[in-house]
Coordinates of C-alpha atoms and ligand atoms in Angstrom, one line a residue:
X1 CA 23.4 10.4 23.9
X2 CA 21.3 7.1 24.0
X3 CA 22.8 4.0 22.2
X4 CA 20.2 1.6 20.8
X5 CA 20.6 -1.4 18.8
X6 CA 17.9 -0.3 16.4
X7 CA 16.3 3.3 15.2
X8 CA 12.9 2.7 13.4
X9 CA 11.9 5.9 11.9
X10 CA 8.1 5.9 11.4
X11 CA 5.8 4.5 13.3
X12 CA 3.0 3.4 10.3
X13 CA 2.7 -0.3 9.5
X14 CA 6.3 -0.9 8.2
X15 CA 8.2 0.6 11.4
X16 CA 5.6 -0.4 13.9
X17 CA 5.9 -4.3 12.6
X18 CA 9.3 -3.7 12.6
X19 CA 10.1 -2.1 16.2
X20 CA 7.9 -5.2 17.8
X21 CA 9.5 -7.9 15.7
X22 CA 13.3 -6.5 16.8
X23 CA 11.9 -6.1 20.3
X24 CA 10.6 -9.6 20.5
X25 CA 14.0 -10.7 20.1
X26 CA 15.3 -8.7 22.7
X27 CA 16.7 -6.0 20.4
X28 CA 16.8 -2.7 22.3
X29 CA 14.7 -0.3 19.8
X30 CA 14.1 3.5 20.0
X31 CA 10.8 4.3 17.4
X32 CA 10.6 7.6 16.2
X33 CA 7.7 9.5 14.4
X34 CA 7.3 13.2 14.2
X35 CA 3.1 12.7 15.5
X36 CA 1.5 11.5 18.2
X37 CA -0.6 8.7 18.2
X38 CA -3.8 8.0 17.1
X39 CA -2.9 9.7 14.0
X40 CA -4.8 9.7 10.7
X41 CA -3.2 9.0 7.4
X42 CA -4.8 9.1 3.7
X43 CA -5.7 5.8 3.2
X44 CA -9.0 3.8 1.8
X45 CA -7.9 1.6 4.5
X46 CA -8.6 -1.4 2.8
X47 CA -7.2 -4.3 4.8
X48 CA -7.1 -7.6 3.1
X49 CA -6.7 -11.5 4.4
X50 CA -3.1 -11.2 3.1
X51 CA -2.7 -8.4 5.9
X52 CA -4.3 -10.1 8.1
X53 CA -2.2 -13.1 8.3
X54 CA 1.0 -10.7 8.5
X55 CA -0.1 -8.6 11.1
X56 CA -0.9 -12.0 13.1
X57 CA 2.3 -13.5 12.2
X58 CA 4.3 -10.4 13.6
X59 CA 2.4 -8.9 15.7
X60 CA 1.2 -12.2 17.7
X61 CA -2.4 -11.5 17.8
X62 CA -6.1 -11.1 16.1
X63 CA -5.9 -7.5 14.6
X64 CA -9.3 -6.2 16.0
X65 CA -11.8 -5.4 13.3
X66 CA -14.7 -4.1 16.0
X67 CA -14.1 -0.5 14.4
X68 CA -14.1 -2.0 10.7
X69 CA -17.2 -2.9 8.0
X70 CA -16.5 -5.9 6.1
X71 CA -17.8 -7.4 3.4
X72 CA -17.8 -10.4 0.5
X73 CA -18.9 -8.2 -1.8
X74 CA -17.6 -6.4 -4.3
X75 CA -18.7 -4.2 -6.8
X76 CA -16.9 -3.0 -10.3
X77 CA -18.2 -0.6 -12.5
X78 CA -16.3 1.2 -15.6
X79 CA -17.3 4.6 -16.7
X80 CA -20.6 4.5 -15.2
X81 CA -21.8 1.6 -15.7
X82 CA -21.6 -1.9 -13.3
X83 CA -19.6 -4.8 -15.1
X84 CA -20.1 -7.3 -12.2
X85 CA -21.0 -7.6 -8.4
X86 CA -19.2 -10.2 -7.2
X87 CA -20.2 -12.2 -4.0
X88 CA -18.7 -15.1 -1.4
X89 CA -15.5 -13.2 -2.1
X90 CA -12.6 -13.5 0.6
X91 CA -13.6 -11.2 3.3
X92 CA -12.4 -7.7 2.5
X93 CA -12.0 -5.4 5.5
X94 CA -12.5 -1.4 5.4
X95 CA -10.3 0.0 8.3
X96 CA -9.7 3.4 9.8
X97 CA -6.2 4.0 9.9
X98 CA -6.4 5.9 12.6
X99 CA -7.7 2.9 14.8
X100 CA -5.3 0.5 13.0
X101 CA -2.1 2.6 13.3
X102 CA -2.3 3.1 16.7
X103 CA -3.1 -0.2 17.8
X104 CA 0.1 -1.4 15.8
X105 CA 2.0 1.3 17.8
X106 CA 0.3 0.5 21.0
X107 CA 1.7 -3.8 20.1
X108 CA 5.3 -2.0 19.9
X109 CA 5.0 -0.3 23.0
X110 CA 4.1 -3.6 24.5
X111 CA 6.7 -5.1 23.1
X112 CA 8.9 -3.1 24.9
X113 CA 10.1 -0.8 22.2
X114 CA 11.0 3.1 23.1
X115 CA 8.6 5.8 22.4
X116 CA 10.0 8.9 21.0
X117 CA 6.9 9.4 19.0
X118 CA 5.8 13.8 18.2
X119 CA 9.6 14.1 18.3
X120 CA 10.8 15.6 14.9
X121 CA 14.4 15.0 13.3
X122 CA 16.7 18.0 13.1
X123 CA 19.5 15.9 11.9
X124 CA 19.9 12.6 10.5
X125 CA 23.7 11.0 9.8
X126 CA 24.5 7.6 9.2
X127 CA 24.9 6.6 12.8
X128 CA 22.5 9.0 14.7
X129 CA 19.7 10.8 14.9
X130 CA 19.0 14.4 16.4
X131 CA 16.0 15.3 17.8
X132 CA 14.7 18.5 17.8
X133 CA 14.4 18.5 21.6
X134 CA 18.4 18.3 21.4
X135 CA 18.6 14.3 22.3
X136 CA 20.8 12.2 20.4
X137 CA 19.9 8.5 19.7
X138 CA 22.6 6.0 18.3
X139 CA 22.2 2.8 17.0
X140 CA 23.8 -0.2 14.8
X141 CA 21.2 -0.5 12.3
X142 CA 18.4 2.4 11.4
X143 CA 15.2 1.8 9.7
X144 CA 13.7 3.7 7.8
X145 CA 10.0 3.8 7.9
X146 CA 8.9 7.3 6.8
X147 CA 6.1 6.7 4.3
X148 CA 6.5 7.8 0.5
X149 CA 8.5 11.4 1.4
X150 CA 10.9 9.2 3.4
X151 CA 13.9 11.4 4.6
X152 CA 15.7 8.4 4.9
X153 CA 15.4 8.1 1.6
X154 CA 16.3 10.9 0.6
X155 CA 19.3 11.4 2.7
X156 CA 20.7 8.1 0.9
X157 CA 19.5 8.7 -2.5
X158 CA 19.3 12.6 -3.2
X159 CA 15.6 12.5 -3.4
X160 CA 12.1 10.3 -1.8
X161 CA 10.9 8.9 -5.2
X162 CA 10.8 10.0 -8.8
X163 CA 8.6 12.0 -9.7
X164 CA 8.0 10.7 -13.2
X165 CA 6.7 7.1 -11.4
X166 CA 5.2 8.2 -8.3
X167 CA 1.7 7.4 -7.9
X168 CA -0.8 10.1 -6.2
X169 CA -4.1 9.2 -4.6
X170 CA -6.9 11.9 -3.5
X171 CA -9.7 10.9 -0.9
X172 CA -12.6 12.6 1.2
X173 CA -14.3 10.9 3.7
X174 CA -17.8 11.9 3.9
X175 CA -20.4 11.1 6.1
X176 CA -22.6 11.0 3.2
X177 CA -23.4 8.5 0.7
X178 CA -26.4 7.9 -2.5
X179 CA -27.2 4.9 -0.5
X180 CA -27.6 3.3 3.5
X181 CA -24.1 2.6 4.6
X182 CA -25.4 -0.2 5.4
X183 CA -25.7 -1.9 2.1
X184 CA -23.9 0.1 0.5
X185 CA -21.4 -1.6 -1.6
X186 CA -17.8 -2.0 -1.5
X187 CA -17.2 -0.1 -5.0
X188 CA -14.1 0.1 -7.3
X189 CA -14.3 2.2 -10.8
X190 CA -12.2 1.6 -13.7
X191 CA -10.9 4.4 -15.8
X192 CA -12.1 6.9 -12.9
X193 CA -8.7 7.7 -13.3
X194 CA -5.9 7.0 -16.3
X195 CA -3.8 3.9 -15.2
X196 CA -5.4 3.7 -11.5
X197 CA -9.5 3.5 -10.7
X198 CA -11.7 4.9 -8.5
X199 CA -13.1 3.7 -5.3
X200 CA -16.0 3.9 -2.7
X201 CA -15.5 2.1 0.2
X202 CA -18.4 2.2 3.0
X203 CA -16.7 2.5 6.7
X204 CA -18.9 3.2 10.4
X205 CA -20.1 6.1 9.9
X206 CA -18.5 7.5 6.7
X207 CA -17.3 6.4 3.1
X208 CA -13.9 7.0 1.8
X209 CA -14.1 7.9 -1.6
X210 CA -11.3 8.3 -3.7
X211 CA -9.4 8.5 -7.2
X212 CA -5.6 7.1 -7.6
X213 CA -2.7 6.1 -10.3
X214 CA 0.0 6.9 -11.7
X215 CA 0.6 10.9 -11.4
X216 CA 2.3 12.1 -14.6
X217 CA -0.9 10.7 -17.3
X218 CA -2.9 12.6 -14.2
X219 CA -2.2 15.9 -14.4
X220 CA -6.1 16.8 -13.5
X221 CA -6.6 14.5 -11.1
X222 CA -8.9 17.3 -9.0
X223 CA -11.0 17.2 -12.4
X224 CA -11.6 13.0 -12.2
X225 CA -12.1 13.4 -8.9
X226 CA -14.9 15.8 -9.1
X227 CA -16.2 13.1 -12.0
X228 CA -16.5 10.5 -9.9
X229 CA -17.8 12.4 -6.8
X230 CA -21.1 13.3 -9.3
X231 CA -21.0 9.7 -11.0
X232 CA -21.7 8.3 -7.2
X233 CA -24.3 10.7 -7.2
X234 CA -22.8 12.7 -4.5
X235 CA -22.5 16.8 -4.3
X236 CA -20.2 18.1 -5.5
X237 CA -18.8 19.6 -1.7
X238 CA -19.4 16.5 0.0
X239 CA -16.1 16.8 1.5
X240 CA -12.5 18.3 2.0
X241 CA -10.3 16.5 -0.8
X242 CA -6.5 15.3 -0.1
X243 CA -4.0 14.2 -1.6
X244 CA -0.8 12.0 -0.8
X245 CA 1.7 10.6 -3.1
X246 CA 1.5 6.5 -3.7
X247 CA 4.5 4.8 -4.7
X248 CA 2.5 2.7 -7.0
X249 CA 5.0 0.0 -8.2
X250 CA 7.9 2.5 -7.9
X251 CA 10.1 0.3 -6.0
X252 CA 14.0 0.4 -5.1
X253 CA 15.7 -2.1 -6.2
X254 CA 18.4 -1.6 -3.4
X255 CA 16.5 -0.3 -0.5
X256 CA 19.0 1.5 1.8
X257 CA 22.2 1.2 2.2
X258 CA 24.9 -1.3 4.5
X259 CA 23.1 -0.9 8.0
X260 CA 20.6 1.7 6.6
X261 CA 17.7 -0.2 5.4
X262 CA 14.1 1.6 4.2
X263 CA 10.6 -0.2 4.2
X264 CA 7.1 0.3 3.4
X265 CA 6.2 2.7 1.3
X266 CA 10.0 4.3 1.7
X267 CA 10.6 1.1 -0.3
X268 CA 8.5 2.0 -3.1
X269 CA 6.6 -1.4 -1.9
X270 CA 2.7 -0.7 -3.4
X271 CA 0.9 -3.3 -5.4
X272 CA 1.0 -1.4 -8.7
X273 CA -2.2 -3.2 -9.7
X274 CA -4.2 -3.3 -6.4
X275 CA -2.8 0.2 -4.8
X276 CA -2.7 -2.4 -1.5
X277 CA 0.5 -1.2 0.6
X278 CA -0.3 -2.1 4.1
X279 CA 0.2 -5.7 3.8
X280 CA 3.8 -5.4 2.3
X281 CA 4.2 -2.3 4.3
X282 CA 4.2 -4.5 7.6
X283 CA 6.1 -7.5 5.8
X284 CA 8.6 -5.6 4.8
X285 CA 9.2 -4.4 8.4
X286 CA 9.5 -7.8 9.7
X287 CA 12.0 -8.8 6.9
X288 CA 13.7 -5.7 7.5
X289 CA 14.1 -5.8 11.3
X290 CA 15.1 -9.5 11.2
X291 CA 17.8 -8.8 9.0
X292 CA 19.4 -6.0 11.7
X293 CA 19.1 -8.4 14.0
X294 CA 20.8 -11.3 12.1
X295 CA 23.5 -8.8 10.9
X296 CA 23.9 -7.2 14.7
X297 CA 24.0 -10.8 16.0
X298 CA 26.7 -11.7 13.9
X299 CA 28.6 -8.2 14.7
X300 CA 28.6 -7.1 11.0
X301 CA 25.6 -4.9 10.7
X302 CA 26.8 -3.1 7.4
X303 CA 25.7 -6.7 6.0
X304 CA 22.1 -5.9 7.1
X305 CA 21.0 -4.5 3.7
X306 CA 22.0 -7.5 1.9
X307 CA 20.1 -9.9 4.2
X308 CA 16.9 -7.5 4.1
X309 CA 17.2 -7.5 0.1
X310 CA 18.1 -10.9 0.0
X311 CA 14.3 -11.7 1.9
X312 CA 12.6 -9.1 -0.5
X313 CA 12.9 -11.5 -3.6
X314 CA 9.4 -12.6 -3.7
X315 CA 8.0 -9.5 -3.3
X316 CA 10.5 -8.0 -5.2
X317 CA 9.7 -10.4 -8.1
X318 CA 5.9 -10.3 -7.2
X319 CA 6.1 -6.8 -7.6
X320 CA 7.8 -6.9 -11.1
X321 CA 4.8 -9.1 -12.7
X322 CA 2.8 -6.7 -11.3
X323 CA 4.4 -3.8 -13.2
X324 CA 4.9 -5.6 -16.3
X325 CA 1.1 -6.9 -16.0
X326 CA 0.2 -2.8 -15.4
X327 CA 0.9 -2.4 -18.9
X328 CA -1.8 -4.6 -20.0
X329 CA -4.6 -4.1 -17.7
X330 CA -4.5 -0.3 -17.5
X331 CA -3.3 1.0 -21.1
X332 CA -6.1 2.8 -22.6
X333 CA -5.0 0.8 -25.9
X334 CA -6.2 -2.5 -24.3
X335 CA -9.1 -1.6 -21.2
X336 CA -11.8 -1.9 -23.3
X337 CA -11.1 -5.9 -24.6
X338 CA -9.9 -6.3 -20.8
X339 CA -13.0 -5.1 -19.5
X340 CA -15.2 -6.8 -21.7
X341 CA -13.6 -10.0 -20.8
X342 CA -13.8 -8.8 -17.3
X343 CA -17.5 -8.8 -17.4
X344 CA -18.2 -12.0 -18.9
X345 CA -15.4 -14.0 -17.5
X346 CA -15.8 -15.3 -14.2
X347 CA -12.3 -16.7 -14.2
X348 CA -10.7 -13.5 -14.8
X349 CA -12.6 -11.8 -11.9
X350 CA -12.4 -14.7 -9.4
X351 CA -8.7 -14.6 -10.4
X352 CA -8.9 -10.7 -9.3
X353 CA -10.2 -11.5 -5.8
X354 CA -8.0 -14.0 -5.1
X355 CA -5.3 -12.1 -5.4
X356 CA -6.1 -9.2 -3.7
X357 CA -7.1 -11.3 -0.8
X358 CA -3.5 -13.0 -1.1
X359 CA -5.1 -16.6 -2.1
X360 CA -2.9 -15.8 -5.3
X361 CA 0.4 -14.1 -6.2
X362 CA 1.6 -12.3 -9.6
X363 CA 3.1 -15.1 -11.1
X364 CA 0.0 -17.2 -11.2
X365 CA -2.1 -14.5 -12.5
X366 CA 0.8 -13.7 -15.1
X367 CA 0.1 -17.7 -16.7
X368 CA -3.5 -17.0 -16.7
X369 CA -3.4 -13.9 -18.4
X370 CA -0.8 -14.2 -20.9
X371 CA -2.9 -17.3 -22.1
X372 CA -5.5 -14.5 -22.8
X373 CA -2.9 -12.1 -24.4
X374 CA -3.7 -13.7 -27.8
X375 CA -7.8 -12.6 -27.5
X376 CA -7.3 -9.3 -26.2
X377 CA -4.9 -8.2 -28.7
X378 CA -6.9 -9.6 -31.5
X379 CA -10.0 -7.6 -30.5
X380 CA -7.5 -4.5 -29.7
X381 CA -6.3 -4.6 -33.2
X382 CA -9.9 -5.4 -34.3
X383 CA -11.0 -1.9 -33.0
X384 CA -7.9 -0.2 -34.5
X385 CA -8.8 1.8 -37.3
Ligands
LIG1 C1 -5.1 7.7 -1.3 C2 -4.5 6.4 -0.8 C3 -5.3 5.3 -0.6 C4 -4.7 4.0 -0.2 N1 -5.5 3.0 0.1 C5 -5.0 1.8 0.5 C6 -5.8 0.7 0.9 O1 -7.1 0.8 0.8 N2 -5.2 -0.4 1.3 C7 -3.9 -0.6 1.4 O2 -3.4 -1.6 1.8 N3 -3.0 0.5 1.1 C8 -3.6 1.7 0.7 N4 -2.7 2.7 0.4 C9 -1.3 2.6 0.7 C10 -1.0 2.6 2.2 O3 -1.6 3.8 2.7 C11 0.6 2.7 2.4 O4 1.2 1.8 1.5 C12 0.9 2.4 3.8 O5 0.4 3.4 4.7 C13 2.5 2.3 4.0 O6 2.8 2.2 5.3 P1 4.2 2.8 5.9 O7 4.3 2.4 7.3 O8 5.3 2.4 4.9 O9 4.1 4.4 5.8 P2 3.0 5.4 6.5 O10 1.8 4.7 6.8 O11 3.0 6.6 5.6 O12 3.7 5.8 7.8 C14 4.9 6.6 7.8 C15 5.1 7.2 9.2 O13 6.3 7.9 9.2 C16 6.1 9.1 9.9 N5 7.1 10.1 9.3 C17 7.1 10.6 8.1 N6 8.1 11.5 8.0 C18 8.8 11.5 9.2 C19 9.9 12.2 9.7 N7 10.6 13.1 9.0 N8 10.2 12.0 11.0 C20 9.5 11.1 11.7 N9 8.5 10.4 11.3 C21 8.1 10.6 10.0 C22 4.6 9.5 9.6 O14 4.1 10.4 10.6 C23 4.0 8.2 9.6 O15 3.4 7.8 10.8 C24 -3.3 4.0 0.0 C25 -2.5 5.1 -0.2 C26 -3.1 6.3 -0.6 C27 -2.2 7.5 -0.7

């Protein structure tokens, strides 16, 4: 048996940030993740400012972008045709997750954090962990970082998420595209799919093209997807399609439990508006793993969970807009009036772009458009017959 003062379980953005924050503190950490990295993960791999200020704030360097395209333009079309291209945006970067994972896991490694990465659990309790191989690891505080089918999770609450407010994405990256990569446009499609979009997003060498929301007004998801693939003009086997579950807004309130604490997508902690998870992925990490090591420095860590939730106000709160604002932006009822006054107002889209690069959080957006509520509603009742 090998004691630890912290167990991260998962080694994406969330545990990685959170295995090098505890180990910059001098925290002894064991990081667990049943593959081996590099490792790939379904993902359009869009990596915004807001991410990049995080992943310099924990990680202590310049994430490296020589692998990713990116642009200051964006494109939005609805149901085939473009409503705006907008331009000088905040820079928007289009990552491989495979590079991008593994150079967060190669910053925990450095960090001095234990790798007991390919190593699957056989049996988790709420002071150890079994590996298959037979080890035991022990610690005061466990993180869990497992993704959206989070074990951890489950272990503590019966299930991962609920399945009637999960998200679901589907992607294929193809190495073709109906234009040069080049100039190809960063793309995002309204109503490709009910309550979510579609997106095209140019990377070296391939585009990841892909349809997500909310999965129970999806039940044929395949179906949009095959929509959009011929609306970019592509064939229709232009690639293998897959699919992984998106906790799109489907946050827990109370995410663990005493010294148990979950982050990242375990957490439920997806933009519900945006689909943008690695940023708060990696946050939450951070706040997570400096709440064990405030609760193991003051020899109490069942308080950990109450420090950890304690720090996830804003996001917690930003989070909540979001969802409430969900209701407006993507009801069928309303899209129409919202994308009219999408395409003709440049507030309303500069106001988009902002806060997807994080110049911007919900509640601003919330003042600006319940001012608006007013006009939409009176041209959605307008079209009421
Ligand atoms: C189709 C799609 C498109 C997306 N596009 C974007 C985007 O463009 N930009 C953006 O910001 N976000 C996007 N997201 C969301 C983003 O991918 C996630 O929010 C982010 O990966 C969460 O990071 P994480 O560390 O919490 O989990 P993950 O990245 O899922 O990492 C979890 C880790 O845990 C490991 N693991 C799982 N189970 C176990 C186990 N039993 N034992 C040990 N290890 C385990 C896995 O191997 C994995 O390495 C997208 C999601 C989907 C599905």
């Amino acid at each position: 048996m090998t004691q630890f003062d912290i167990i991260v379980i998962g080694a994406g953005p969330a545990g990685s940030a959170a295995a090098t924050w505890a180990a910059k503190q001098g925290r002894s950490v064991a990081l667990i993740d049943k593959a081996t990295f590099p490792r790939s993960k379904l993902c359009g791999g869009l990596f915004t400012e807001r991410s990049r200020a995080y992943y310099h704030e924990i990680f202590g360097q310049e994430v490296d972008l020589s692998h990713a395209v990116t642009r200051d333009e964006m494109a939005f079309w609805h149901d085939g045709r473009e409503l705006a291209v907008l331009k000088d945006i905040p820079p928007l970067h289009l990552t491989m997750r495979l590079d991008l994972d593994a150079a967060m896991f190669t910053h925990a490694l450095d960090a001095g954090v234990e790798d007991f990465t390919g190593q699957a659990i056989a049996e988790l309790t709420e002071t150890a962990v079994k590996l298959r191989d037979g080890s035991v690891l022990k610690s005061a505080v466990i993180i869990g970082a497992d993704g959206v089918n989070s074990i951890v999770a489950k272990q503590l609450f019966g299930k991962s998420f609920d399945t009637k407010t999960i998200g679901f994405g589907l992607e294929i990256e193809t190495p073709l595209s109906a234009q040069d990569p080049a100039t190809q446009p960063l793309r995002i499609d309204f109503a490709a799919a009910t309550w979510g979009y579609g997106w095209s997003f140019p990377k070296q060498g391939s585009t990841t093209v892909g349809v997500g929301g909310l999965r129970a007004p999806n039940p044929d998801m395949k179906d949009q997807m095959q929509r959009y693939i011929r609306t970019l003009g592509l064939p229709p086997e232009v690639g293998k399609v897959k699919g992984h579950h998106l906790p799109f807004g489907d946050f827990r309130p109370t995410p663990g439990r005493a010294h148990i604490l979950l982050a990242g997508d375990a957490a439920g902690l997806v933009d519900p508006i945006t689909g943008e998870g690695i940023a708060f992925a990696m946050k939450s990490g951070q706040l997570a793993a400096q709440a064990a090591c405030d609760a193991i420095k003051s020899n109490a860590p069942h308080t950990a969970l109450g420090l950890y939730n304690y720090s996830l106000k804003d996001i917690h709160r930003n989070l909540r807009i979001a969802r409430t604002l969900r209701r407006i932006i993507f009801a069928p009822r309303w899209q129409k009036s919202l994308i009219g006054s999408f395409s003709r107002s440049g507030t309303v889209r500069t106001m988009y772009m902002r806060l997807l690069a994080g110049e911007v959080e919900y509640p601003e957006l919330a003042r600006n458009v319940l001012s608006q509520i007013p006009r939409y509603l009176l041209n959605g009742f307008r079209r009421t017959p």
